[in-house]
Structure formats: structure tokens, C-alpha cells
Amino acid sequence: MGTTLLVVAALVFGYASLWFLVSVAVKRNDVADIAWGLGYLMICVYLALTQERTVVTMLVYTLVAIWALRLAVHIYLRNRGKTEDFRYQQWREDWGNSFYLRSYLQVYLLQGLLLWIIAIPIVIAGLSAEEELSMYTYLGMAMWAVGFFFQAVGDYQLTQFVKTRTSKEEVLQTGLWRYSRHPNYFGEILMWWGIFVVTLPLPHAGWGVIGPLTITLLLVFVSGVPMLEKRYEGNPVYAAYQQRTSVLIPWFPKEK
């Protein structure tokens, strides 16, 4: 497994470097968000072409491909015709003369490292010769399906809300967003844990836990929930929303 992980690491390094060059050409760093999902698809294609293809491996590749393509298309459509995402605009201002170097290191190479770590369950599946579907296969698929629903529907509801709101101070509080302040992140996390569960009967499966654990910590404590919560600081509508709505795991809202 070690050799394959090293080859995948080299592929991801080249992939991240290529997208950095794209970002320089188009003068916007938020293309990194599109590159994120497609990077996992690249790994799946590489493994499918170089390793034995079984029912379990093709199942994992399919789940990852569906997630990756939907996410990439969603982000492309969301960003099309708009200015660069606010996070990257802020970094562009903060980093000044070192913008390109820090973008390469802190956006693209760091994202590549995280992509490589989170993809470990995919590599584990790709190296397996397992043909039998187990209870873990069905449980993991069910978890992935629920997660996909929350991410896809949550993203769609947010997109429609942004199109019709009259002020940036308005807060989406209906649909899945009535039960979670970040249903799309909940879905993302659940999908990766589902893929990990699918790989549980496979050799070296224990190492795969680092993948879903990393994406969970990343979204809950670093780049997901905290950044968006900070964006709404000082908004009284969002403050009230925070008081009654679960931050991540969907649950019934508290009484007003």
C-alpha cells in the first residue's frame, strides 16, 4: 500500500501545481474549490486503470465520482459570473506581495495534502481484491446516500435562497436549514464516514479512519463551520438562529 500512496501523492502534487497555474491565469483562487472534488475523481481513475477492479472497488469509485462531479458542477455554477469568493479575496489583501507564494503553499499544496490524506480509504478499496458485499457495504452505502441527500438538497436550497433574498443579512431558516445551520457540511462528513464503513472488511481498513476523521475536524473546527459562523458575527437574525438551531447534526429547533 505504501508504494501506491506515494504514487498517489506525486499525482496529487502535480495536480495541485497545475491548478495553481490555472488560478494565476484566471486571476482567482477559488478555482481551488472546483479542483477539490475533481482531485478525488482523478485518484479513482488512476486506481481503476492500474489496480484490479472488483465489485467493491467500483462501488467506492462510483460513490466518490457522483459526489465529486456534483460538487464541482455546483461550485462552478455558483461562482460563474461572480467575483472571487470572499475568503480568497481576504487572503489576497492580507498576503500582499507574498500572495502567489502563499497561495501555492497554503491553498494548493495544503489542499493537496489534505486531499491525499482524506483519500486513503479510496486507496484501501482500490488495492483490495474483495468481491463479496457485506453488511458494512450496505450500511456504508446507506450512510453515503443520506449524506448525499443532505449535501445536495442543502446546497440547492441555499442556492435558491441566495437568488431570491433581498439583503445579505437575511438568513436561510427553512427546509433542511431549519434543523441544521450547516446541513451540507453534515452531509459531506456523513458521506466520507459511509465510504470508510464500506471499506471496513478490507485489508488495512483501520488506517482509513484518518480520512473521515480529517474531513470531520477540518469542517467542524477549521475551514467550514467556523469561517461561515464568523461571517455572520454581529447579525442579530443569525444570532437568534444560532440559539435555536443545531450547528451541524440535524435536530428539531428549540422553542422560540
XYZ file of N, CA and C in Angstrom:
768
model
N 0.824 -1.212 0.000
C 0.000 0.000 0.000
C 0.857 1.260 0.000
N 2.028 1.167 0.642
C 2.887 2.333 0.749
C 3.303 2.897 -0.597
N 3.674 1.996 -1.526
C 4.102 2.450 -2.853
C 2.976 3.175 -3.579
N 1.775 2.603 -3.501
C 0.627 3.231 -4.164
C 0.331 4.601 -3.566
N 0.431 4.715 -2.254
C 0.197 6.007 -1.609
C 1.221 7.045 -2.063
N 2.468 6.616 -2.251
C 3.499 7.544 -2.725
C 3.219 8.000 -4.153
N 2.793 7.067 -5.001
C 2.458 7.427 -6.381
C 1.278 8.396 -6.398
N 0.263 8.105 -5.583
C -0.900 8.991 -5.499
C -0.476 10.365 -4.989
N 0.448 10.400 -4.018
C 0.945 11.678 -3.503
C 1.608 12.488 -4.615
N 2.394 11.823 -5.451
C 3.047 12.514 -6.569
C 2.018 13.044 -7.561
N 0.996 12.246 -7.833
C -0.071 12.686 -8.734
C -0.783 13.916 -8.178
N -1.071 13.871 -6.894
C -1.779 14.983 -6.254
C -0.914 16.240 -6.256
N 0.396 16.081 -6.038
C 1.309 17.236 -6.080
C 1.273 17.899 -7.456
N 1.361 17.084 -8.498
C 1.290 17.628 -9.853
C -0.054 18.257 -10.149
N -1.099 17.626 -9.668
C -2.467 18.123 -9.869
C -2.649 19.483 -9.192
N -2.189 19.588 -7.937
C -2.318 20.848 -7.199
C -1.504 21.952 -7.866
N -0.321 21.611 -8.337
C 0.533 22.603 -9.003
C -0.112 23.105 -10.291
N -0.734 22.196 -11.022
C -1.414 22.583 -12.261
C -2.555 23.551 -11.983
N -3.330 23.273 -10.955
C -4.445 24.157 -10.627
C -3.963 25.513 -10.109
N -2.790 25.536 -9.469
C -2.224 26.829 -9.074
C -1.943 27.675 -10.310
N -1.382 27.053 -11.343
C -1.115 27.774 -12.589
C -2.413 28.261 -13.230
N -3.455 27.448 -13.142
C -4.766 27.865 -13.654
C -5.251 29.097 -12.893
N -5.082 29.079 -11.572
C -5.550 30.210 -10.752
C -4.819 31.498 -11.111
N -3.532 31.388 -11.420
C -2.763 32.568 -11.829
C -3.275 33.090 -13.167
N -3.578 32.166 -14.071
C -4.040 32.555 -15.406
C -5.398 33.247 -15.361
N -6.305 32.745 -14.518
C -7.662 33.309 -14.470
C -7.803 34.379 -13.394
N -6.727 34.576 -12.605
C -6.684 35.618 -11.572
C -7.757 35.440 -10.502
N -7.994 34.196 -10.094
C -8.893 33.945 -8.964
C -8.537 32.599 -8.335
N -8.445 32.615 -7.012
C -8.013 31.425 -6.281
C -9.147 30.466 -5.957
N -10.392 30.897 -6.144
C -11.483 29.999 -5.767
C -11.676 28.854 -6.755
N -10.851 28.783 -7.809
C -10.878 27.580 -8.647
C -10.408 26.376 -7.836
N -9.734 26.634 -6.718
C -9.307 25.543 -5.833
C -10.504 24.751 -5.326
N -11.637 25.414 -5.161
C -12.836 24.722 -4.676
C -13.357 23.733 -5.714
N -13.235 24.087 -6.992
C -13.632 23.166 -8.060
C -12.645 22.005 -8.128
N -11.366 22.323 -7.961
C -10.323 21.296 -8.032
C -10.455 20.266 -6.920
N -11.027 20.665 -5.795
C -11.102 19.783 -4.624
C -11.787 18.458 -4.947
N -13.011 18.497 -5.401
C -13.729 17.260 -5.691
C -13.135 16.493 -6.850
N -12.707 17.211 -7.888
C -12.171 16.549 -9.076
C -10.863 15.821 -8.781
N -10.151 16.250 -7.731
C -8.925 15.558 -7.350
C -9.188 14.128 -6.914
N -10.273 13.905 -6.208
C -10.636 12.543 -5.787
C -11.032 11.701 -6.991
N -11.681 12.336 -7.946
C -12.044 11.628 -9.173
C -10.787 11.193 -9.921
N -9.780 12.056 -9.948
C -8.508 11.703 -10.582
C -7.894 10.469 -9.924
N -7.926 10.419 -8.600
C -7.373 9.270 -7.882
C -8.138 8.001 -8.234
N -9.456 8.097 -8.304
C -10.277 6.937 -8.668
C -9.931 6.438 -10.068
N -9.768 7.360 -10.999
C -9.433 6.973 -12.376
C -8.072 6.287 -12.414
N -7.100 6.847 -11.702
C -5.767 6.235 -11.664
C -5.835 4.814 -11.103
N -6.515 4.639 -9.982
C -6.607 3.317 -9.364
C -7.361 2.339 -10.253
N -8.423 2.810 -10.896
C -9.211 1.934 -11.771
C -8.386 1.446 -12.958
N -7.443 2.275 -13.409
C -6.619 1.913 -14.565
C -5.412 1.061 -14.197
N -5.001 1.101 -12.935
C -3.753 0.430 -12.551
C -3.936 -0.740 -11.593
N -5.112 -0.857 -10.974
C -5.341 -1.919 -9.996
C -6.493 -2.817 -10.450
N -6.591 -3.962 -9.779
C -7.685 -4.884 -10.085
C -9.024 -4.225 -9.760
N -9.971 -4.386 -10.655
C -11.299 -3.798 -10.449
C -12.260 -4.876 -9.951
N -12.836 -4.656 -8.772
C -13.792 -5.586 -8.183
C -15.113 -4.866 -7.950
N -16.094 -5.609 -7.493
C -17.397 -5.009 -7.202
C -17.257 -3.917 -6.149
N -16.490 -4.203 -5.098
C -16.346 -3.243 -4.001
C -15.571 -2.006 -4.458
N -14.473 -2.216 -5.192
C -13.695 -1.052 -5.634
C -14.508 -0.167 -6.569
N -15.228 -0.774 -7.492
C -16.020 0.015 -8.432
C -17.169 0.729 -7.727
N -17.688 0.117 -6.669
C -18.732 0.774 -5.881
C -18.179 2.038 -5.233
N -17.008 1.911 -4.609
C -16.390 3.074 -3.962
C -16.076 4.156 -4.992
N -15.505 3.768 -6.131
C -15.205 4.751 -7.178
C -16.473 5.469 -7.638
N -17.558 4.714 -7.763
C -18.819 5.307 -8.228
C -19.359 6.317 -7.225
N -19.337 5.955 -5.939
C -19.817 6.871 -4.903
C -18.988 8.155 -4.903
N -17.678 7.999 -4.990
C -16.795 9.171 -4.988
C -17.016 10.020 -6.238
N -17.176 9.373 -7.384
C -17.367 10.106 -8.642
C -18.661 10.911 -8.631
N -19.740 10.323 -8.127
C -21.019 11.041 -8.051
C -20.872 12.277 -7.171
N -20.262 12.080 -6.002
C -20.047 13.208 -5.093
C -19.180 14.281 -5.743
N -18.059 13.865 -6.339
C -17.089 14.808 -6.885
C -17.664 15.620 -8.039
N -18.340 14.965 -8.959
C -18.887 15.660 -10.124
C -19.999 16.617 -9.726
N -20.878 16.190 -8.817
C -21.953 17.084 -8.381
C -21.376 18.316 -7.705
N -20.392 18.103 -6.831
C -19.808 19.223 -6.101
C -19.098 20.191 -7.042
N -18.333 19.657 -7.985
C -17.603 20.517 -8.918
C -18.556 21.341 -9.777
N -19.608 20.709 -10.276
C -20.591 21.426 -11.093
C -21.311 22.480 -10.256
N -21.681 22.110 -9.041
C -22.369 23.056 -8.151
C -21.514 24.294 -7.893
N -20.238 24.087 -7.576
C -19.362 25.217 -7.280
C -19.114 26.063 -8.526
N -18.945 25.413 -9.667
C -18.746 26.163 -10.912
C -19.948 27.059 -11.207
N -21.146 26.503 -11.099
C -22.354 27.285 -11.378
C -22.541 28.392 -10.348
N -22.175 28.109 -9.101
C -22.311 29.111 -8.043
C -21.373 30.289 -8.269
N -20.169 30.015 -8.740
C -19.160 31.069 -8.895
C -19.199 31.770 -10.247
N -19.852 31.152 -11.221
C -19.842 31.691 -12.581
C -20.431 33.101 -12.621
N -19.693 34.016 -13.212
C -20.174 35.383 -13.363
C -20.088 36.225 -12.110
N -19.485 35.690 -11.038
C -19.378 36.429 -9.784
C -17.918 36.733 -9.488
N -17.703 37.619 -8.526
C -16.338 37.916 -8.108
C -15.793 36.756 -7.285
N -14.510 36.791 -7.040
C -13.841 35.740 -6.278
C -14.461 35.593 -4.891
N -14.545 34.358 -4.404
C -15.112 34.064 -3.088
C -14.465 34.950 -2.017
N -15.273 35.374 -1.038
C -14.822 36.344 -0.037
C -13.596 35.864 0.738
N -13.481 34.553 0.969
C -12.330 34.032 1.715
C -11.027 34.314 0.971
N -11.036 34.040 -0.319
C -9.828 34.225 -1.118
C -9.536 35.703 -1.351
N -10.570 36.525 -1.436
C -10.361 37.970 -1.557
C -9.644 38.505 -0.319
N -10.061 38.009 0.848
C -9.440 38.456 2.092
C -7.976 38.056 2.144
N -7.682 36.828 1.737
C -6.288 36.378 1.724
C -5.464 37.172 0.713
N -6.054 37.523 -0.408
C -5.356 38.307 -1.426
C -4.910 39.648 -0.832
N -5.779 40.239 -0.012
C -5.445 41.507 0.638
C -4.413 41.303 1.745
N -4.613 40.263 2.553
C -3.741 40.036 3.709
C -2.321 39.645 3.310
N -2.178 38.892 2.235
C -0.869 38.341 1.884
C -0.004 39.285 1.054
N -0.587 40.282 0.463
C 0.178 41.312 -0.237
C 1.170 40.775 -1.251
N 2.461 41.161 -1.095
C 3.494 40.791 -2.069
C 3.809 39.299 -2.079
N 3.493 38.606 -1.003
C 3.761 37.162 -0.939
C 2.539 36.339 -1.355
N 1.595 37.002 -2.025
C 0.328 36.343 -2.353
C 0.517 35.058 -3.146
N 1.315 35.083 -4.201
C 1.440 33.905 -5.062
C 2.134 32.750 -4.347
N 3.193 33.056 -3.613
C 3.894 32.001 -2.880
C 2.991 31.381 -1.825
N 2.313 32.233 -1.066
C 1.448 31.706 -0.006
C 0.230 30.996 -0.584
N -0.253 31.458 -1.716
C -1.362 30.759 -2.371
C -0.941 29.345 -2.753
N 0.247 29.234 -3.346
C 0.735 27.916 -3.767
C 0.904 26.987 -2.567
N 1.503 27.518 -1.492
C 1.784 26.684 -0.326
C 0.549 26.440 0.531
N -0.193 27.505 0.847
C -1.265 27.417 1.836
C -2.631 27.082 1.255
N -2.795 27.278 -0.046
C -4.063 26.905 -0.670
C -3.903 25.596 -1.438
N -2.997 25.576 -2.401
C -2.948 24.431 -3.325
C -2.183 23.233 -2.772
N -0.981 23.445 -2.243
C -0.248 22.298 -1.708
C -0.882 21.783 -0.421
N -1.363 22.682 0.423
C -2.040 22.238 1.643
C -3.314 21.476 1.298
N -4.064 21.988 0.330
C -5.267 21.279 -0.102
C -4.902 19.916 -0.679
N -3.800 19.860 -1.412
C -3.352 18.586 -1.959
C -3.012 17.590 -0.868
N -2.348 18.059 0.185
C -2.012 17.179 1.310
C -3.272 16.637 1.969
N -4.236 17.516 2.215
C -5.491 17.087 2.834
C -6.250 16.128 1.924
N -6.246 16.416 0.631
C -6.908 15.545 -0.341
C -6.310 14.143 -0.278
N -4.992 14.076 -0.231
C -4.283 12.793 -0.180
C -4.638 12.010 1.082
N -4.673 12.703 2.215
C -4.997 12.038 3.482
C -6.435 11.530 3.480
N -7.363 12.373 3.061
C -8.779 12.002 3.082
C -9.071 10.877 2.099
N -8.246 10.766 1.054
C -8.461 9.734 0.030
C -7.921 8.362 0.423
N -7.329 8.221 1.601
C -6.754 6.929 1.998
C -7.770 5.787 1.917
N -9.028 5.961 2.362
C -9.993 4.857 2.200
C -10.212 4.461 0.740
N -10.099 5.416 -0.178
C -10.246 5.101 -1.604
C -9.093 4.213 -2.056
N -7.883 4.537 -1.612
C -6.712 3.727 -1.961
C -6.844 2.328 -1.372
N -7.309 2.234 -0.131
C -7.515 0.931 0.504
C -8.492 0.093 -0.309
N -9.571 0.712 -0.751
C -10.545 -0.006 -1.585
C -9.923 -0.410 -2.913
N -9.130 0.479 -3.498
C -8.536 0.213 -4.799
C -7.560 -0.939 -4.800
N -6.925 -1.199 -3.656
C -5.932 -2.270 -3.559
C -6.545 -3.597 -3.133
N -7.830 -3.603 -2.845
C -8.480 -4.821 -2.357
C -8.956 -5.701 -3.509
N -8.929 -7.009 -3.265
C -9.453 -7.972 -4.244
C -10.818 -8.496 -3.805
N -11.428 -7.847 -2.821
C -12.700 -8.303 -2.255
C -13.833 -8.168 -3.264
N -14.543 -9.264 -3.468
C -15.678 -9.273 -4.400
C -17.024 -9.351 -3.683
N -17.008 -9.780 -2.420
C -18.255 -10.008 -1.700
C -18.763 -8.727 -1.043
N -20.054 -8.489 -1.177
C -20.685 -7.378 -0.472
C -21.062 -7.845 0.926
N -20.804 -7.019 1.921
C -21.079 -7.383 3.311
C -22.092 -6.427 3.914
N -22.419 -6.670 5.183
C -23.320 -5.763 5.888
C -22.712 -4.358 5.959
N -21.378 -4.292 6.012
C -20.712 -2.992 6.046
C -20.896 -2.245 4.722
N -20.933 -3.005 3.642
C -21.160 -2.388 2.331
C -22.499 -1.675 2.304
N -23.535 -2.377 2.744
C -24.884 -1.807 2.698
C -25.052 -0.680 3.714
N -24.450 -0.844 4.898
C -24.525 0.217 5.903
C -23.809 1.473 5.407
N -22.617 1.290 4.845
C -21.865 2.433 4.327
C -22.576 3.121 3.184
N -23.192 2.321 2.298
C -23.947 2.905 1.186
C -25.130 3.714 1.696
N -25.803 3.198 2.734
C -26.946 3.918 3.303
C -26.494 5.240 3.918
N -25.376 5.201 4.644
C -24.834 6.433 5.234
C -24.475 7.429 4.140
N -23.833 6.933 3.085
C -23.449 7.812 1.981
C -24.687 8.431 1.339
N -25.729 7.635 1.128
C -26.945 8.130 0.469
C -27.610 9.226 1.296
N -27.674 9.025 2.615
C -28.257 10.051 3.488
C -27.400 11.315 3.435
N -26.092 11.136 3.491
C -25.193 12.282 3.415
C -25.316 13.033 2.102
N -25.418 12.291 1.006
C -25.561 12.920 -0.307
C -26.846 13.732 -0.369
N -27.921 13.199 0.210
C -29.198 13.915 0.239
C -29.035 15.247 0.970
N -28.411 15.214 2.146
C -28.270 16.439 2.928
C -27.376 17.454 2.217
N -26.303 16.991 1.584
C -25.433 17.942 0.905
C -26.083 18.512 -0.350
N -26.626 17.639 -1.189
C -27.189 18.092 -2.463
C -28.421 18.964 -2.250
N -29.330 18.524 -1.390
C -30.546 19.295 -1.141
C -30.214 20.585 -0.392
N -29.311 20.490 0.585
C -28.908 21.689 1.317
C -28.292 22.731 0.402
N -27.408 22.299 -0.494
C -26.797 23.225 -1.453
C -27.848 23.839 -2.379
N -28.782 23.017 -2.837
C -29.831 23.521 -3.740
C -30.702 24.562 -3.033
N -31.107 24.261 -1.799
C -31.950 25.201 -1.058
C -31.217 26.515 -0.816
N -29.927 26.436 -0.515
C -29.152 27.657 -0.290
C -29.009 28.461 -1.581
N -28.786 27.779 -2.687
C -28.663 28.460 -3.981
C -29.942 29.210 -4.332
N -31.085 28.550 -4.129
C -32.366 29.194 -4.431
C -32.624 30.373 -3.504
N -32.232 30.237 -2.242
C -32.416 31.318 -1.273
C -31.587 32.540 -1.659
N -30.334 32.316 -2.034
C -29.447 33.422 -2.401
C -29.990 34.173 -3.616
N -30.630 33.459 -4.526
C -31.188 34.090 -5.725
C -32.348 35.026 -5.403
N -33.097 34.733 -4.338
C -34.334 35.477 -4.072
C -34.255 36.428 -2.879
N -33.204 36.328 -2.063
C -33.141 37.193 -0.882
C -32.958 38.650 -1.304
N -33.427 39.545 -0.477
C -33.341 40.970 -0.786
C -32.193 41.652 -0.057
N -31.574 40.939 0.896
C -30.466 41.508 1.652
C -29.512 40.393 2.067
N -28.227 40.708 2.111
C -27.232 39.722 2.545
C -27.339 39.420 4.035
N -28.119 40.221 4.739
C -28.316 39.988 6.166
C -29.380 38.921 6.429
N -30.159 38.577 5.403
C -31.176 37.540 5.566
C -30.511 36.186 5.793
N -31.208 35.317 6.524
C -30.663 34.007 6.891
C -31.639 32.917 6.482
N -31.149 31.905 5.795
C -31.982 30.768 5.399
C -32.326 29.942 6.634
N -33.630 29.783 6.902
C -34.068 29.065 8.099
C -35.174 28.064 7.789
N -35.303 27.682 6.529
C -36.347 26.736 6.134
C -35.700 25.505 5.496
N -36.529 24.509 5.195
C -36.010 23.283 4.609
C -35.067 22.579 5.566
N -34.003 22.009 5.052
C -33.020 21.334 5.906
C -32.333 22.306 6.846
N -32.297 23.577 6.456
C -31.628 24.594 7.268
C -32.430 24.955 8.515
N -33.621 24.451 8.627
C -34.403 24.623 9.859
C -33.872 23.709 10.962
N -33.239 22.619 10.555
C -32.798 21.601 11.514
C -31.288 21.598 11.734
N -30.552 22.247 10.866
C -29.098 22.329 10.999
C -28.621 23.618 10.348
N -27.658 24.284 10.988
C -27.114 25.506 10.393
C -26.159 25.193 9.238
N -25.742 23.940 9.158
C -24.819 23.538 8.089
C -25.152 22.125 7.606
N -26.332 21.921 7.027
C -26.715 20.569 6.594
C -25.831 20.021 5.480
N -25.298 20.919 4.650
C -24.413 20.449 3.572
C -23.097 19.903 4.127
N -22.571 20.523 5.164
C -21.353 20.004 5.800
C -21.642 18.690 6.525
N -22.800 18.608 7.158
C -23.191 17.346 7.791
C -23.216 16.231 6.757
N -23.792 16.519 5.596
C -23.853 15.525 4.532
C -22.479 15.124 4.043
N -21.592 16.095 3.878
C -20.218 15.821 3.438
C -19.520 14.860 4.403
N -19.624 15.167 5.678
C -18.981 14.333 6.698
C -19.562 12.923 6.686
N -20.880 12.821 6.621
C -21.526 11.508 6.661
C -21.149 10.668 5.445
N -21.013 11.284 4.285
C -20.620 10.534 3.087
C -19.243 9.905 3.247
N -18.292 10.660 3.795
C -16.944 10.115 3.956
C -16.891 9.022 5.012
N -17.675 9.159 6.073
C -17.743 8.063 7.046
C -18.404 6.841 6.417
N -19.371 7.066 5.534
C -20.013 5.954 4.838
C -19.037 5.197 3.957
N -18.190 5.924 3.226
C -17.183 5.272 2.382
C -16.203 4.483 3.250
N -15.823 5.047 4.390
C -14.941 4.320 5.313
C -15.590 3.025 5.784
N -16.868 3.071 6.129
C -17.576 1.872 6.597
C -17.600 0.802 5.505
N -17.781 1.201 4.256
C -17.757 0.236 3.146
C -16.434 -0.524 3.121
N -15.337 0.142 3.473
C -14.011 -0.482 3.393
C -13.632 -1.276 4.639
N -14.473 -1.295 5.667
C -14.105 -1.931 6.936
C -13.662 -3.389 6.812
N -14.291 -4.226 5.964
C -13.840 -5.623 5.880
C -12.531 -5.805 5.107
N -11.988 -4.762 4.529
C -10.837 -4.877 3.640
C -9.517 -4.805 4.411
N -8.436 -5.361 3.861
C -7.120 -5.252 4.498
C -6.707 -3.792 4.683
N -6.053 -3.525 5.802
C -5.550 -2.181 6.146
C -6.673 -1.173 6.394
N -7.901 -1.655 6.588
C -9.043 -0.733 6.738
C -8.869 0.226 7.906
N -8.203 -0.220 8.966
C -8.039 0.630 10.140
C -7.348 1.947 9.834
N -6.400 1.909 8.881
C -5.708 3.140 8.512
C -6.657 4.139 7.853
N -7.728 3.641 7.291
C -8.651 4.503 6.561
C -9.417 5.479 7.418
N -9.455 5.245 8.735
C -10.219 6.136 9.612
C -9.661 7.558 9.581
N -8.390 7.693 9.219
C -7.787 9.028 9.169
C -8.476 9.913 8.135
N -9.074 9.289 7.095
C -9.756 10.067 6.061
C -10.982 10.803 6.567
N -12.021 10.068 7.025
C -13.215 10.758 7.520
C -12.951 11.584 8.766
N -11.994 11.158 9.587
C -11.671 11.936 10.780
C -11.092 13.295 10.392
N -10.253 13.306 9.365
C -9.648 14.563 8.912
C -10.696 15.518 8.356
N -11.594 15.022 7.507
C -12.606 15.910 6.927
C -13.566 16.406 8.003
N -13.835 15.571 9.009
C -14.701 15.996 10.113
C -14.059 17.139 10.887
N -12.803 16.961 11.283
C -12.099 18.001 12.039
C -11.945 19.271 11.211
N -11.685 19.100 9.929
C -11.492 20.245 9.039
C -12.755 21.095 8.937
N -13.890 20.437 8.709
C -15.140 21.177 8.525
C -15.695 21.727 9.833
N -15.499 21.004 10.927
C -16.082 21.426 12.203
C -15.235 22.491 12.897
N -13.910 22.404 12.759
C -13.047 23.274 13.557
C -12.163 24.239 12.760
N -12.060 24.067 11.435
C -11.101 24.889 10.692
C -11.763 25.696 9.576
N -12.022 25.059 8.446
C -12.382 25.811 7.237
C -13.866 25.848 6.918
N -14.662 25.074 7.600
C -16.076 25.001 7.265
C -16.939 25.842 8.178
N -17.402 25.217 9.247
C -18.320 25.873 10.180
C -17.745 27.168 10.757
N -16.516 27.185 11.308
C -16.026 28.417 11.944
C -15.987 29.625 11.007
N -15.563 29.424 9.762
C -15.445 30.557 8.838
C -16.800 31.153 8.496
N -17.801 30.289 8.307
C -19.131 30.803 7.972
C -19.817 31.416 9.185
N -19.602 30.819 10.362
C -20.188 31.394 11.573
C -19.597 32.787 11.838
N -18.297 32.923 11.606
C -17.649 34.215 11.829
C -18.182 35.268 10.869
N -18.516 34.834 9.657
C -19.007 35.778 8.649
C -20.290 36.459 9.108
N -21.086 35.769 9.929
C -22.374 36.322 10.355
C -22.316 36.940 11.752
N -21.117 37.122 12.288
C -20.985 37.766 13.596
C -21.600 39.166 13.554
N -22.360 39.496 14.577
C -22.995 40.805 14.636
C -24.344 40.877 13.961
N -24.757 39.791 13.321
C -26.069 39.741 12.673
C -27.088 39.228 13.690
N -28.012 40.061 14.159
C -28.961 39.629 15.194
C -29.880 38.501 14.734
N -30.205 38.478 13.453
C -31.058 37.406 12.928
C -30.329 36.069 13.030
N -29.043 36.088 12.675
C -28.269 34.849 12.744
C -28.023 34.443 14.192
N -27.850 35.413 15.072
C -27.651 35.110 16.492
C -28.862 34.368 17.055
N -30.061 34.815 16.686
C -31.279 34.132 17.133
C -31.371 32.738 16.511
N -30.973 32.640 15.267
C -30.954 31.352 14.556
C -29.997 30.381 15.247
N -28.841 30.891 15.686
C -27.874 30.056 16.391
C -28.453 29.497 17.684
N -29.235 30.314 18.371
C -29.766 29.915 19.669
C -30.726 28.738 19.575
N -31.441 28.625 18.471
C -32.473 27.590 18.400
C -32.166 26.447 17.429
N -31.060 26.558 16.661
C -30.805 25.570 15.615
C -29.483 24.857 15.840
N -29.488 23.546 15.710
C -28.280 22.732 15.849
C -27.211 23.201 14.872
N -25.968 23.226 15.311
C -24.896 23.722 14.459
C -24.602 22.778 13.301
N -24.699 21.454 13.517
C -24.306 20.520 12.464
C -25.280 19.356 12.317
N -25.391 18.526 13.345
C -26.253 17.345 13.268
C -27.712 17.789 13.277
N -28.481 17.443 12.273
C -29.880 17.890 12.195
C -30.686 17.465 13.418
N -31.438 18.419 13.967
C -32.307 18.148 15.104
C -33.415 19.183 15.114
N -34.460 18.858 15.858
C -35.597 19.774 15.921
C -35.182 21.081 16.587
N -35.599 22.224 16.041
C -35.206 23.514 16.619
C -35.827 23.723 17.989
N -35.122 24.496 18.811
C -35.633 24.829 20.133
C -36.795 25.799 20.006
N -37.639 25.788 21.000
C -38.769 26.719 21.014
C -38.261 28.144 21.132
N -38.906 29.050 20.398
C -38.518 30.462 20.473
C -38.875 31.036 21.837
